[in-house]
Coordinates of C-alpha atoms in Angstrom, one line a residue:
Chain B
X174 CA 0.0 0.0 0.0
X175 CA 1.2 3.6 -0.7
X176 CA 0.7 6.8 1.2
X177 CA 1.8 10.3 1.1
X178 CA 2.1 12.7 3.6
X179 CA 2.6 16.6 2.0
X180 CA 3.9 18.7 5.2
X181 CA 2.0 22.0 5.6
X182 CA -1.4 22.9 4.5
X183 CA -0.1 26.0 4.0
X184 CA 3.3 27.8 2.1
X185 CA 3.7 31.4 2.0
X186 CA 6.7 32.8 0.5
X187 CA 8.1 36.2 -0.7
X188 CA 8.2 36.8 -4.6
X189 CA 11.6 35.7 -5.7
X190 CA 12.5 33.5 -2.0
X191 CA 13.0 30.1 -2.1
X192 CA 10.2 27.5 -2.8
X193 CA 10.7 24.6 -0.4
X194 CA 7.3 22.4 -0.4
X195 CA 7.6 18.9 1.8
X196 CA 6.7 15.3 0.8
X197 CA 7.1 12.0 2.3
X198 CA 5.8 8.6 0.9
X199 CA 5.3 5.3 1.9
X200 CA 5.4 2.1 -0.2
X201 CA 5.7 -1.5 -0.1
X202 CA 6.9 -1.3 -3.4
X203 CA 9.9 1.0 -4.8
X204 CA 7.6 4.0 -5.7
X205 CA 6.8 6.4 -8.9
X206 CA 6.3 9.9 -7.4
X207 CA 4.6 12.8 -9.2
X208 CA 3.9 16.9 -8.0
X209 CA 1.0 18.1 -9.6
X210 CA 0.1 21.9 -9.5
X211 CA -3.4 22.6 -9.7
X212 CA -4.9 26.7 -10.4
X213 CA -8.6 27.5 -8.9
X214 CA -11.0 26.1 -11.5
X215 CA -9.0 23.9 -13.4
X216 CA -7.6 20.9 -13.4
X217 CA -4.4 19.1 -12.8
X218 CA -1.1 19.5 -14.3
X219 CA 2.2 17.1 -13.9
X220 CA 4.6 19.6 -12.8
X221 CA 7.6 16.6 -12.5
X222 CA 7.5 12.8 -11.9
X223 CA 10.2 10.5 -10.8
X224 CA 10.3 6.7 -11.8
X225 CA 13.8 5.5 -10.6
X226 CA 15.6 6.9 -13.0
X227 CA 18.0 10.3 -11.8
X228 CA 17.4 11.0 -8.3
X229 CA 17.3 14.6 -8.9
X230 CA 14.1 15.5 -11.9
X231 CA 13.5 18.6 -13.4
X232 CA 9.8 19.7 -14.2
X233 CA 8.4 22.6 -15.9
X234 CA 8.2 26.3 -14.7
X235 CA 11.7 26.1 -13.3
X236 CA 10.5 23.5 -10.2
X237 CA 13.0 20.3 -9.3
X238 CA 12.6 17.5 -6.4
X239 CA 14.6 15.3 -5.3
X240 CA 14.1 11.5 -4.4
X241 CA 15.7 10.7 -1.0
X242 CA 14.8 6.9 -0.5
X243 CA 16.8 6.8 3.2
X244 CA 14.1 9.8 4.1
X245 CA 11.6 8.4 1.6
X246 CA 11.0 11.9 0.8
X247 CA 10.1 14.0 -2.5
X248 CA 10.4 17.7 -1.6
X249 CA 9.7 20.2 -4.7
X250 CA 11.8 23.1 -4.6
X251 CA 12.3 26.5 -6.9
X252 CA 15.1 28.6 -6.4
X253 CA 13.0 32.0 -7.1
X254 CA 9.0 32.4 -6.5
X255 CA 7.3 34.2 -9.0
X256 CA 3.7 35.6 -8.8
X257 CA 2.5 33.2 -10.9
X258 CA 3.5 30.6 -8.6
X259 CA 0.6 30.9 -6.5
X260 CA -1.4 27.1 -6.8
X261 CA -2.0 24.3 -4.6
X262 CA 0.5 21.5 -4.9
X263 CA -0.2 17.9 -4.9
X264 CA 2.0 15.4 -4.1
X265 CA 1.7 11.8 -5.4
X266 CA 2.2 8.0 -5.6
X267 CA 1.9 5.1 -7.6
X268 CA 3.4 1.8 -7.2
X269 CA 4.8 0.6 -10.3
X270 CA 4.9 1.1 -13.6
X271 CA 1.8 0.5 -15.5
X272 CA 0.0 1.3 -12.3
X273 CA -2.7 4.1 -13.2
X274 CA -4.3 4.5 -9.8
X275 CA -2.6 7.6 -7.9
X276 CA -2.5 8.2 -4.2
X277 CA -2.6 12.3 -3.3
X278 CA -1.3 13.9 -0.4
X279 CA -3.5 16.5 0.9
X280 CA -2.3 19.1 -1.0
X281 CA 0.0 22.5 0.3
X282 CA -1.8 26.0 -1.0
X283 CA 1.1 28.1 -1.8
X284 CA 0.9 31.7 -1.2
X285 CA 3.6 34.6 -2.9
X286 CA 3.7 38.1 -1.1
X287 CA 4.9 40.4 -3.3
Chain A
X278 CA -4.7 18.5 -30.3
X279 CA -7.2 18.7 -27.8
X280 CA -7.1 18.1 -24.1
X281 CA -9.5 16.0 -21.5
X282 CA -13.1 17.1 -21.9
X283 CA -15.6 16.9 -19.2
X284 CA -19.0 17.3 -19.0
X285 CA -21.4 18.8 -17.4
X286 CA -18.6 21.6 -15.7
X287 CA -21.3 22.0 -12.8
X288 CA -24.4 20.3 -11.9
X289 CA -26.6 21.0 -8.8
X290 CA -28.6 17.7 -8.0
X291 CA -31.2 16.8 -5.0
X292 CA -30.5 14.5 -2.5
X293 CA -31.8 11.0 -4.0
X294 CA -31.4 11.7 -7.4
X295 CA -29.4 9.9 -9.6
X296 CA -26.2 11.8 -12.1
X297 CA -23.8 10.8 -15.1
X298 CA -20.8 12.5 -15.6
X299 CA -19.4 12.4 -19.1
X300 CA -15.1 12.7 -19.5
X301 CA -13.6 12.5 -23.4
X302 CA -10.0 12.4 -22.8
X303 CA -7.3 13.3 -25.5
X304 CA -7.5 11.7 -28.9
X305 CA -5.5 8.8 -29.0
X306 CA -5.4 7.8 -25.2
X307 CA -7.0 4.8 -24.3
X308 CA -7.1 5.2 -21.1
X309 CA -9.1 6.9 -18.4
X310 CA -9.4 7.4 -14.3
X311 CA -11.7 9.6 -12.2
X312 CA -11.0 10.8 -9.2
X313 CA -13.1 12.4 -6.6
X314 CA -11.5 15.7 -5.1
X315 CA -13.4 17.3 -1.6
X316 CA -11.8 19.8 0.6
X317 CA -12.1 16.7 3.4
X318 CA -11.2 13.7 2.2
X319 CA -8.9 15.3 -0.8
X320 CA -8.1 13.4 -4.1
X321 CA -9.4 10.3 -4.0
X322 CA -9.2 7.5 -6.6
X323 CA -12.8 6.0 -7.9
X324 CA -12.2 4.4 -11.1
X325 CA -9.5 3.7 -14.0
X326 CA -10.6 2.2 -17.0
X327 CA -8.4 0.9 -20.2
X328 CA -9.9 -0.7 -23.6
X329 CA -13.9 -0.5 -22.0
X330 CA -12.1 -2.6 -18.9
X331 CA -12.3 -1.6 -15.6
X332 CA -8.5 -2.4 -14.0
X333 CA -9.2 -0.7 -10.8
X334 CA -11.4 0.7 -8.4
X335 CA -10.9 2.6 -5.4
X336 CA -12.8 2.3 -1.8
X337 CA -16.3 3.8 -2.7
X338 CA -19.6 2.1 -2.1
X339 CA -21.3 0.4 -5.1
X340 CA -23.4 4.0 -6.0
X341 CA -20.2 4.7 -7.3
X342 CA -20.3 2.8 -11.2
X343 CA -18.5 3.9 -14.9
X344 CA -17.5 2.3 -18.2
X345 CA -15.8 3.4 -20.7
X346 CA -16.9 3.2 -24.7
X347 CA -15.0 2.1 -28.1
X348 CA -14.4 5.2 -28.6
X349 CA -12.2 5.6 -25.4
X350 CA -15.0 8.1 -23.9
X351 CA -15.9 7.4 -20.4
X352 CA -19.0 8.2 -18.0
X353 CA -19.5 8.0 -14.5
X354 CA -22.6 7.4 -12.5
X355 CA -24.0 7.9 -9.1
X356 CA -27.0 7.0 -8.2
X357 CA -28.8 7.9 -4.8
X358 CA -27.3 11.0 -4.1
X359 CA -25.9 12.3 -0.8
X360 CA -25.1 15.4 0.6
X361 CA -21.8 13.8 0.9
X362 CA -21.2 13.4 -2.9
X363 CA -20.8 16.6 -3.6
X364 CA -17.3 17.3 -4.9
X365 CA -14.9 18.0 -7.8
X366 CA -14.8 14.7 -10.3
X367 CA -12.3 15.0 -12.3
X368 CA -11.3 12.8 -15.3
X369 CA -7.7 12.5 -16.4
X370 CA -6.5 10.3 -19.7
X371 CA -3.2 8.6 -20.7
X372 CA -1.9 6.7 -23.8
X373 CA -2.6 3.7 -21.6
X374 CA -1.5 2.7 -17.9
X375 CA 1.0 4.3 -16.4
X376 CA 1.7 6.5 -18.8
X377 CA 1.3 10.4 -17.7
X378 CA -2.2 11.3 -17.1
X379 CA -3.6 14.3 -18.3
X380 CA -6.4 16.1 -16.2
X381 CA -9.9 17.2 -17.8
X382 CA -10.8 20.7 -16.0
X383 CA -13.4 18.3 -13.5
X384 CA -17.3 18.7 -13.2
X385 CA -18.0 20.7 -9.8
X386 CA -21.2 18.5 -8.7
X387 CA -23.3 20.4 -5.8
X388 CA -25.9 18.0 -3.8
X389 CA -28.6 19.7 -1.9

């Protein structure tokens, strides 16, 4: 069974600070990890997805995370908020490959003050 | 290319009643999940469908029913609404399993 725990309900941040957004996982399995941004009214969208390749993945919009399986963790990270950065972030799991079903953390509504 | 269509985008239903939620993901993808979002229980998995098979189902009473057509297209159904049904569904598409999914907007669905 897989789990995921997102740290903080709540991020707020300073336009151009550090993004630092927590994750940890649990798995029976060696896990496929996924951060998913999602704006009011829409949708979901992959921001980065790890699936045992390099420890360290690079998603879109300038975010990265990195895979730590001694802390089974998954933090997503940008060096520089920007305005547009303002989202709620979902962390996920899946337990192997070919494995549709995706387990959510409860998500972390990031805030920028300009 | 188009992305995942869903329909109805909101729908207001009585207690009792029964709904279908329709979800046409991206030409070409074969394969389809819903999920429930609510602001207590967060995203939760219902259904994933691939070539009109269900593969999965997540932990929701039997109310809670879909297929999925030749065509790919997929609907959801609920029937004997509750209160507590009232969330975000949201329909998301890949190539086929475990491939990236791609996330329709959702349809809000408001019970009273």
């Amino acid at each position: 069974a897989q789990s995921v725990t997102q740290l903080g309900s709540h991020v707020s941040v300073s336009e151009g600070a550090l993004v630092l957004l927590r994750c940890n996982y649990s798995s029976s399995v060696p896990p496929y990890l996924f951060w998913y941004v999602q704006y009011p009214n829409q949708g979901l969208q992959l921001l980065l997805k790890y699936t045992s390749a390099a420890t360290l993945v690079k998603g879109i919009n300038g975010f990265e995370a990195e895979f730590k399986k001694s802390e089974t963790s998954f933090h997503l990270t940008k060096p520089s908020a920007h305005m547009s950065d303002a989202a709620e972030y979902f962390c996920a799991v899946s337990g192997f490959q070919g494995a549709q079903k995706l387990v959510f953390g409860q998500g972390t509504r990031l805030t920028i003050n300009p | 290319k188009a992305g995942v269509t869903q329909t109805p985008r909101y729908l207001i239903k009585t207690r009792g009643q029964q709904v279908t939620l329709s979800c046409s993901p991206i030409s070409g993808h074969r394969s389809v999940s819903w999920y429930q979002q609510t602001p207590g229980q967060g995203l939760q998995f219902l259904f994933e469908y691939f070539s009109e098979t269900q593969r999965n189902k997540g932990n929701f009473p039997g109310r809670f029913s879909g297929r999925q057509f030749s065509n790919s297209r997929s609907e959801m159904n609920v029937s004997t609404l509750e209160l507590g049904d009232s969330a975000l569904y949201l329909c998301a598409s890949s190539l086929a399993p475990g491939d990236e999914q791609f996330f329709g907007p959702g349809t809000r669905l408001t019970v009273l």
